[in-house]
Amino acid sequence: MDKTEKKIVELIEKDRDRLIAFADDIYNHAELGYKEFRTSRKIREFFESCSLKTRNELAITGVKGYLNQGKKDVFSLALLGEMDALRIPNHAHANPETGAAHCCGHHAQLAGLVGAALALSDPEVAKQLDGQVIFFAVPAEEYGEVEFKNSLKAEGKIAYGGGKCELIRIGEFDEIDACLAHHTSPLGIELGSGSNNGFVSKVIELKGRAAHAAGAPENGINALSAATLGLSALALNRETFRDQDSVRVHPILTKGGDLVNVVPNRTVLETLVRAKTLDAIRDAAAKTDRSFMAGALALGAGYEISTMPGYLPALPQAFPEELAEMVRELTDHPVSIVDPGFHSGGSTDVGDVQHLMPVYTFRTGGITGSHHQSDFDVIDREETYILTAKIFAVSAYRLLKEKAALARREREAYRPVFSSREEYVSFMNQFDSVKKGDYSNESA
């Protein structure tokens, strides 16, 4: 490691207690997507303590901190940290006010983000960076609360449910040439990324007719029964999904009725329809729609199926060897390289950014349990928080030193799927639709 890299590490080590306290505070005050107001404020205040120019309220809660704006024409590198959590109210560190818990480790990303900001904003270090660094705290990576996001859409506050997708749409990635991203892993330190599923999201509303459930059920149209038939039809469709397409459709029932003695006149389901390719997503989405339309037809109910753009499939992306070499210097733990052929059935809006620019992803360990589960916890703050900050910061330096030679070389070799934000938005908007029907007036 050179002199500047050693200084970066020393600066992070010097303030390790402050960084750990910051991470623990976020861990204990988790917030859900597009509602990360406290988290956003804490991050902005940290950036301002580092004398960074900030912008906030980006896609409702997003925050940017800027370093070396005068060098943005050489190269502009963003370090990404996701702010949102999951609704897991039985987690030991769940926020009692929101039921949210950081069971995916996003708070560790934020620890890395502010730690890198602290180190790279040191005047001696900043002078060695031949490019702009944007410390970018982004909202709503976990795609839940679909009805809530649809309400934000109806109010004109967002167009897309994913935070990075929305930030791309409003132009906040236009000034960025490449990104660094982080995630936690139970397998320890991993560099690079394979592919992930993409998806569309749906809110499915079935509309029946209320009646006394015991005294006059013949006068009602049971929307819950229509939903049950729809779920059964979807289950029978599963044998038509090809194994190689990694299709995942997983609905939840968010409203099943109002009173046990009243025939349910309205049921609501949320689901994501995931797959490895866009063609497979379209196929599974059509079968999902047909299943619930069939349930409505069978019971003589009405339906409204709202589809919203979700995430594009994530793309395999290697971690530059010059950065991998640096990670091995920073830790005594084993470091593994992700097989580019590895595919995950999960999804992330990092994939959407990858369709426009390179995103270099690394993972750190120090956790136990499973992601998205109540047994998730941090057991090694040194690896989960402090090492993450060091990798973020030293990677940024290596990419941007010496006239950003490494960053420019990697960017020039990258072949994005979309050449512009406008092309991306046009593509995403094809998945925005509402289907309506009413079978309640049809003769038997």
Coordinates of C-alpha atoms in Angstrom, one line a residue:
M1 CA 0.0 0.0 0.0
D2 CA 1.3 3.5 -0.8
K3 CA 1.5 6.5 1.6
T4 CA -2.0 7.8 0.8
E5 CA -3.6 4.4 1.2
K6 CA -2.0 4.0 4.6
K7 CA -3.3 7.4 5.6
I8 CA -6.8 6.4 4.5
V9 CA -6.7 3.3 6.7
E10 CA -5.3 5.3 9.6
L11 CA -8.0 7.9 9.4
I12 CA -10.7 5.2 9.5
E13 CA -9.0 3.4 12.3
K14 CA -8.8 6.6 14.3
D15 CA -12.5 7.2 14.1
R16 CA -13.6 3.6 14.3
D17 CA -15.6 4.1 17.5
R18 CA -17.6 6.9 15.8
L19 CA -18.3 4.8 12.8
I20 CA -19.4 1.8 14.9
A21 CA -21.7 4.1 16.9
F22 CA -23.2 5.5 13.7
A23 CA -23.8 2.0 12.3
D24 CA -25.3 0.7 15.5
D25 CA -27.6 3.8 15.7
I26 CA -28.9 3.1 12.2
Y27 CA -29.3 -0.6 13.0
N28 CA -31.5 0.3 15.9
H29 CA -33.6 2.9 14.0
A30 CA -34.4 1.0 10.8
E31 CA -36.9 2.6 8.3
L32 CA -38.8 1.3 5.3
G33 CA -38.4 2.4 1.7
Y34 CA -39.2 6.0 0.8
K35 CA -39.7 6.6 4.5
E36 CA -36.0 6.9 5.6
F37 CA -36.3 10.4 6.9
R38 CA -34.3 10.0 10.1
T39 CA -31.6 7.9 8.3
S40 CA -31.4 10.5 5.6
R41 CA -30.9 13.3 8.1
K42 CA -28.2 11.5 10.0
I43 CA -26.3 10.8 6.8
R44 CA -26.6 14.4 5.6
E45 CA -25.3 15.7 9.0
F46 CA -22.3 13.3 8.8
F47 CA -21.5 14.5 5.3
E48 CA -21.7 18.1 6.4
S49 CA -19.4 17.4 9.3
C50 CA -16.9 16.3 6.7
S51 CA -17.4 19.7 4.9
L52 CA -19.0 18.1 1.9
K53 CA -21.5 19.9 -0.2
T54 CA -24.8 18.0 0.1
R55 CA -28.1 17.6 -1.8
N56 CA -31.0 15.9 -0.2
E57 CA -34.7 14.9 -0.8
L58 CA -33.6 13.1 -4.0
A59 CA -36.4 10.6 -4.8
I60 CA -37.9 11.7 -1.5
T61 CA -35.1 10.7 0.9
G62 CA -31.9 10.3 -1.1
V63 CA -28.7 12.2 -0.2
K64 CA -25.6 13.1 -2.1
G65 CA -22.3 14.3 -0.6
Y66 CA -19.8 15.8 -3.1
L67 CA -16.0 15.8 -3.0
N68 CA -13.7 17.3 -5.6
Q69 CA -16.5 18.8 -7.8
G70 CA -13.8 20.7 -9.7
K71 CA -12.5 17.4 -11.1
K72 CA -15.8 15.9 -12.2
D73 CA -14.9 16.2 -15.9
V74 CA -12.0 13.8 -15.4
F75 CA -14.2 11.1 -13.8
S76 CA -17.1 10.9 -11.4
L77 CA -17.3 7.9 -9.1
A78 CA -20.3 7.2 -6.9
L79 CA -20.1 5.1 -3.7
L80 CA -23.6 3.7 -3.0
G81 CA -25.2 3.0 0.3
E82 CA -28.8 1.8 0.7
M83 CA -30.9 3.3 3.5
D84 CA -34.0 1.1 3.7
A85 CA -34.8 -2.0 5.8
L86 CA -37.4 -4.8 5.9
R87 CA -40.5 -5.1 8.0
I88 CA -39.5 -7.9 10.4
P89 CA -41.0 -6.8 13.7
N90 CA -39.7 -9.8 15.7
H91 CA -36.1 -9.0 15.0
A92 CA -34.0 -8.2 18.1
H93 CA -33.1 -4.8 16.6
A94 CA -36.4 -4.0 15.0
N95 CA -37.5 -0.4 15.2
P96 CA -40.6 -0.5 17.5
E97 CA -42.1 2.5 15.7
T98 CA -41.9 1.1 12.2
G99 CA -41.4 -2.7 12.7
A100 CA -38.4 -2.4 10.3
A101 CA -35.1 -4.2 10.8
H102 CA -31.8 -4.1 8.9
C103 CA -31.8 -7.8 8.2
C104 CA -30.0 -7.3 4.9
G105 CA -27.1 -5.3 6.2
H106 CA -27.9 -1.9 4.5
H107 CA -26.7 -0.2 7.7
A108 CA -23.3 -1.7 7.1
Q109 CA -23.2 -0.1 3.6
L110 CA -24.0 3.3 5.3
A111 CA -21.2 2.8 7.8
G112 CA -18.9 2.2 4.9
L113 CA -20.2 5.2 3.0
V114 CA -19.7 7.7 5.9
G115 CA -16.4 6.1 6.8
A116 CA -15.1 6.6 3.3
A117 CA -16.4 10.2 3.3
L118 CA -14.5 10.8 6.5
A119 CA -11.2 9.5 5.1
L120 CA -11.4 10.8 1.6
S121 CA -12.4 14.3 2.6
D122 CA -9.1 14.7 4.4
P123 CA -7.4 17.5 2.4
E124 CA -4.2 15.6 1.8
V125 CA -6.1 12.6 0.6
A126 CA -8.6 14.6 -1.5
K127 CA -5.7 16.2 -3.3
Q128 CA -4.6 12.8 -4.6
L129 CA -8.0 12.0 -6.1
D130 CA -8.0 12.9 -9.8
G131 CA -11.8 12.9 -10.0
Q132 CA -15.1 13.6 -8.2
V133 CA -16.5 11.3 -5.6
I134 CA -20.2 11.3 -4.9
F135 CA -21.2 9.6 -1.6
F136 CA -24.7 8.5 -2.5
A137 CA -27.3 7.3 0.1
V138 CA -30.2 5.9 -1.9
P139 CA -33.7 4.9 -0.8
A140 CA -36.0 1.9 -1.3
E141 CA -33.9 -1.0 -2.5
E142 CA -36.1 -3.6 -0.7
Y143 CA -39.1 -3.8 -2.9
G144 CA -42.0 -4.1 -0.4
E145 CA -45.1 -2.2 0.5
V146 CA -46.3 -2.2 -3.1
E147 CA -49.6 -0.5 -2.4
F148 CA -47.8 2.3 -0.5
K149 CA -45.5 2.8 -3.5
N150 CA -48.4 2.9 -5.9
S151 CA -50.0 5.6 -3.7
L152 CA -46.7 7.7 -4.0
K153 CA -47.0 7.1 -7.7
A154 CA -50.6 8.3 -7.8
E155 CA -49.5 11.4 -5.9
G156 CA -46.8 12.1 -8.5
K157 CA -44.0 11.7 -6.0
I158 CA -42.4 8.7 -7.8
A159 CA -42.8 6.7 -11.0
Y160 CA -40.9 3.6 -10.0
G161 CA -40.9 1.5 -6.8
G162 CA -37.1 1.0 -6.7
G163 CA -35.0 3.8 -5.4
K164 CA -32.2 3.6 -7.9
C165 CA -34.7 3.2 -10.7
E166 CA -36.4 6.4 -9.7
L167 CA -33.0 8.2 -9.3
I168 CA -32.0 7.1 -12.8
R169 CA -35.4 8.4 -14.1
I170 CA -35.0 11.9 -12.6
G171 CA -31.4 12.2 -13.8
E172 CA -29.4 11.7 -10.6
F173 CA -27.1 9.1 -12.2
D174 CA -26.4 11.3 -15.2
E175 CA -23.4 12.9 -13.6
I176 CA -21.9 9.5 -12.6
D177 CA -19.5 7.4 -14.7
A178 CA -19.2 4.3 -12.4
C179 CA -20.2 3.1 -9.0
L180 CA -19.0 1.0 -6.1
A181 CA -21.5 -1.0 -4.1
H182 CA -21.5 -3.3 -1.1
H183 CA -23.5 -6.0 0.5
T184 CA -23.1 -8.3 3.5
S185 CA -22.5 -12.0 3.0
P186 CA -22.6 -15.0 5.4
L187 CA -19.8 -16.4 3.3
G188 CA -17.4 -13.7 4.1
I189 CA -15.5 -11.4 1.7
E190 CA -16.5 -11.8 -1.9
L191 CA -15.6 -9.6 -4.9
G192 CA -17.6 -9.2 -8.0
S193 CA -21.1 -10.3 -8.9
G194 CA -23.0 -12.8 -10.9
S195 CA -26.5 -12.4 -12.3
N196 CA -29.8 -11.9 -10.4
N197 CA -33.5 -12.1 -11.4
G198 CA -35.4 -9.1 -12.6
F199 CA -39.1 -8.6 -11.8
V200 CA -42.3 -6.6 -12.2
S201 CA -44.6 -5.8 -9.2
K202 CA -48.3 -6.2 -9.1
V203 CA -51.2 -5.2 -6.9
I204 CA -54.2 -7.4 -7.6
E205 CA -57.6 -6.3 -6.3
L206 CA -60.6 -8.5 -6.5
K207 CA -64.0 -6.9 -6.1
G208 CA -67.1 -8.8 -4.9
R209 CA -70.3 -7.9 -3.2
A210 CA -70.9 -7.8 0.5
A211 CA -73.7 -9.8 2.1
H212 CA -74.6 -11.4 5.5
A213 CA -72.3 -14.4 5.5
A214 CA -74.8 -16.7 7.4
G215 CA -78.2 -15.1 6.7
A216 CA -77.9 -14.4 2.9
P217 CA -74.6 -15.6 1.4
E218 CA -76.4 -16.2 -1.9
N219 CA -76.6 -12.4 -2.3
G220 CA -72.9 -11.9 -2.0
I221 CA -69.9 -12.3 -4.3
N222 CA -67.0 -13.6 -2.3
A223 CA -63.8 -11.7 -3.3
L224 CA -61.7 -13.9 -1.0
S225 CA -62.9 -17.0 -2.8
A226 CA -62.0 -15.4 -6.1
A227 CA -58.5 -14.7 -4.7
T228 CA -58.2 -18.3 -3.5
L229 CA -59.1 -19.6 -6.9
G230 CA -56.6 -17.2 -8.4
L231 CA -53.8 -18.5 -6.1
S232 CA -54.7 -22.1 -7.0
A233 CA -54.6 -21.3 -10.7
L234 CA -51.2 -19.7 -10.3
A235 CA -50.0 -22.7 -8.4
L236 CA -51.1 -25.0 -11.3
N237 CA -49.2 -22.7 -13.7
R238 CA -45.9 -23.3 -12.0
E239 CA -45.2 -26.5 -13.8
T240 CA -45.1 -24.4 -17.0
F241 CA -42.1 -22.3 -15.8
R242 CA -38.8 -23.4 -17.2
D243 CA -36.1 -24.3 -14.7
Q244 CA -33.5 -22.3 -16.5
D245 CA -35.6 -19.1 -16.2
S246 CA -35.5 -19.1 -12.4
V247 CA -39.1 -17.9 -12.2
R248 CA -40.3 -16.8 -8.7
V249 CA -43.9 -15.6 -8.1
H250 CA -44.7 -15.1 -4.4
P251 CA -47.9 -13.3 -3.5
I252 CA -49.1 -12.1 -0.1
L253 CA -52.7 -11.3 0.8
T254 CA -52.8 -7.9 2.3
K255 CA -56.6 -7.6 2.7
G256 CA -58.9 -10.6 3.0
G257 CA -62.1 -9.1 4.3
D258 CA -63.5 -6.8 7.1
L259 CA -65.7 -8.9 9.3
V260 CA -66.0 -12.7 9.7
N261 CA -69.8 -12.5 9.4
V262 CA -69.8 -10.4 6.1
V263 CA -69.0 -11.9 2.7
P264 CA -65.7 -10.2 1.7
N265 CA -66.4 -7.7 -1.0
R266 CA -62.7 -6.7 -1.6
T267 CA -59.4 -8.6 -1.4
V268 CA -56.0 -7.3 -2.2
L269 CA -52.8 -9.2 -3.0
E270 CA -49.3 -8.0 -3.7
T271 CA -46.7 -10.0 -5.6
L272 CA -43.4 -9.8 -7.4
V273 CA -43.0 -11.7 -10.6
R274 CA -39.3 -12.6 -11.0
A275 CA -37.3 -14.3 -13.6
K276 CA -33.8 -14.4 -15.2
T277 CA -34.8 -12.9 -18.5
L278 CA -37.3 -10.2 -19.7
D279 CA -39.1 -12.7 -21.9
A280 CA -39.6 -15.1 -18.9
I281 CA -40.8 -12.2 -16.8
R282 CA -43.4 -11.3 -19.4
D283 CA -44.5 -14.9 -19.7
A284 CA -44.9 -15.4 -15.9
A285 CA -46.6 -12.0 -15.6
A286 CA -49.2 -12.9 -18.2
K287 CA -49.9 -16.2 -16.5
T288 CA -50.3 -14.5 -13.1
D289 CA -52.8 -12.0 -14.6
R290 CA -54.8 -14.8 -16.2
S291 CA -54.9 -16.8 -13.0
F292 CA -56.6 -14.0 -11.0
M293 CA -58.8 -13.0 -13.9
A294 CA -60.0 -16.7 -14.0
G295 CA -60.7 -16.5 -10.3
A296 CA -62.8 -13.4 -10.8
L297 CA -64.7 -15.0 -13.7
A298 CA -65.5 -18.1 -11.7
L299 CA -67.0 -16.2 -8.8
G300 CA -68.5 -13.4 -10.9
A301 CA -66.3 -10.8 -9.4
G302 CA -64.4 -7.8 -10.7
Y303 CA -60.7 -7.3 -10.9
E304 CA -58.1 -4.6 -11.2
I305 CA -54.5 -5.7 -11.7
S306 CA -51.9 -2.9 -11.5
T307 CA -48.4 -3.7 -12.8
M308 CA -45.5 -1.4 -12.0
P309 CA -41.9 -1.6 -13.3
G310 CA -39.7 -3.4 -10.9
Y311 CA -36.0 -4.2 -11.4
L312 CA -34.0 -5.3 -14.5
P313 CA -32.0 -8.5 -14.2
A314 CA -28.6 -7.9 -12.7
L315 CA -25.6 -8.5 -14.9
P316 CA -22.3 -10.3 -14.1
Q317 CA -19.6 -7.8 -13.2
A318 CA -16.0 -8.6 -12.4
F319 CA -14.2 -6.7 -9.6
P320 CA -11.0 -5.1 -11.1
E321 CA -7.9 -7.2 -10.1
E322 CA -6.1 -4.0 -9.0
L323 CA -8.9 -3.5 -6.4
A324 CA -8.9 -7.2 -5.5
E325 CA -5.2 -7.0 -4.7
M326 CA -5.9 -4.1 -2.4
V327 CA -8.6 -6.0 -0.5
R328 CA -6.2 -8.8 0.1
E329 CA -3.8 -6.3 1.6
L330 CA -6.4 -4.9 3.9
T331 CA -7.5 -8.2 5.6
D332 CA -6.2 -11.5 6.9
H333 CA -9.6 -13.1 6.1
P334 CA -10.0 -15.3 3.0
V335 CA -11.1 -13.4 -0.1
S336 CA -13.0 -15.1 -2.8
I337 CA -14.0 -14.1 -6.3
V338 CA -17.6 -14.5 -7.4
D339 CA -18.1 -16.9 -10.3
P340 CA -19.7 -14.7 -13.1
G341 CA -21.8 -17.7 -14.0
F342 CA -23.5 -17.7 -10.5
H343 CA -27.2 -16.8 -10.6
S344 CA -29.4 -15.7 -7.7
G345 CA -33.2 -15.8 -7.6
G346 CA -33.2 -12.6 -5.7
S347 CA -33.3 -9.1 -7.2
T348 CA -31.6 -5.7 -6.7
D349 CA -31.9 -2.4 -8.4
V350 CA -28.1 -2.4 -8.8
G351 CA -28.9 -4.3 -12.0
D352 CA -30.7 -1.2 -13.4
V353 CA -27.6 0.9 -12.8
Q354 CA -25.5 -1.8 -14.5
H355 CA -27.6 -1.4 -17.6
L356 CA -26.1 2.1 -17.9
M357 CA -22.6 2.0 -16.3
P358 CA -20.2 -0.4 -14.4
V359 CA -21.0 -1.2 -10.8
Y360 CA -18.2 -2.9 -8.9
T361 CA -19.7 -4.9 -6.0
F362 CA -17.9 -6.3 -2.9
R363 CA -19.2 -8.2 0.1
T364 CA -18.0 -8.4 3.6
G365 CA -18.9 -10.9 6.4
G366 CA -19.1 -10.6 10.1
I367 CA -22.8 -11.6 10.2
T368 CA -24.7 -14.6 11.3
G369 CA -28.2 -15.9 10.4
S370 CA -29.9 -15.4 7.1
H371 CA -30.8 -12.3 5.1
H372 CA -34.4 -11.2 5.4
Q373 CA -34.8 -13.3 8.5
S374 CA -35.2 -12.5 12.2
D375 CA -32.0 -14.4 13.1
F376 CA -29.8 -12.0 11.1
D377 CA -27.2 -10.2 13.3
V378 CA -23.8 -8.6 13.2
I379 CA -21.2 -10.5 15.2
D380 CA -18.0 -8.8 13.9
R381 CA -18.3 -5.0 13.7
E382 CA -14.7 -4.8 12.6
E383 CA -15.3 -6.7 9.4
T384 CA -18.9 -5.6 8.8
Y385 CA -18.4 -1.9 9.3
I386 CA -14.7 -0.9 9.5
L387 CA -13.4 -3.1 6.7
T388 CA -16.3 -2.0 4.5
A389 CA -15.3 1.6 5.0
K390 CA -11.7 0.8 4.2
I391 CA -12.6 -1.1 1.0
F392 CA -14.9 1.7 -0.2
A393 CA -12.3 4.4 0.5
V394 CA -9.1 2.7 -0.8
S395 CA -11.0 1.4 -3.9
A396 CA -12.1 5.0 -4.7
Y397 CA -8.5 6.2 -4.4
R398 CA -7.1 3.4 -6.6
L399 CA -9.7 4.1 -9.2
L400 CA -9.1 7.8 -9.3
K401 CA -5.3 8.2 -8.7
E402 CA -3.0 9.1 -11.5
K403 CA -5.5 10.9 -13.6
A404 CA -8.2 8.2 -12.9
A405 CA -6.3 5.9 -15.2
L406 CA -7.9 2.7 -13.8
A407 CA -11.4 4.1 -13.7
R408 CA -11.3 5.4 -17.2
R409 CA -9.8 2.2 -18.6
E410 CA -12.6 0.1 -16.9
R411 CA -15.3 2.5 -18.1
E412 CA -14.1 2.5 -21.7
A413 CA -14.1 -1.3 -21.8
Y414 CA -17.7 -1.5 -20.4
R415 CA -20.6 -2.0 -22.9
P416 CA -23.8 -0.7 -21.4
V417 CA -27.2 -2.1 -22.4
F418 CA -28.7 1.4 -22.7
S419 CA -26.9 4.4 -24.1
S420 CA -29.0 7.0 -22.3
R421 CA -31.4 7.6 -19.4
E422 CA -34.2 8.2 -21.9
E423 CA -33.7 4.8 -23.5
Y424 CA -33.9 3.2 -20.1
V425 CA -37.0 5.0 -19.1
S426 CA -38.7 4.2 -22.4
F427 CA -37.9 0.5 -21.8
M428 CA -39.2 0.5 -18.2
N429 CA -42.4 2.3 -19.0
Q430 CA -43.6 -0.7 -21.1
F431 CA -44.2 -2.6 -17.9
D432 CA -46.5 0.1 -16.4
S433 CA -50.2 -1.0 -16.9
V434 CA -53.6 -1.5 -15.3
K435 CA -56.1 -4.2 -16.3
K436 CA -59.7 -4.0 -15.2
G437 CA -62.7 -6.2 -15.7
D438 CA -66.1 -7.0 -14.1
Y439 CA -67.9 -10.3 -14.4
S440 CA -70.6 -9.5 -11.8
N441 CA -73.2 -8.6 -14.4
E442 CA -72.7 -11.6 -16.6
S443 CA -75.5 -14.2 -16.8
A444 CA -74.8 -17.6 -15.5

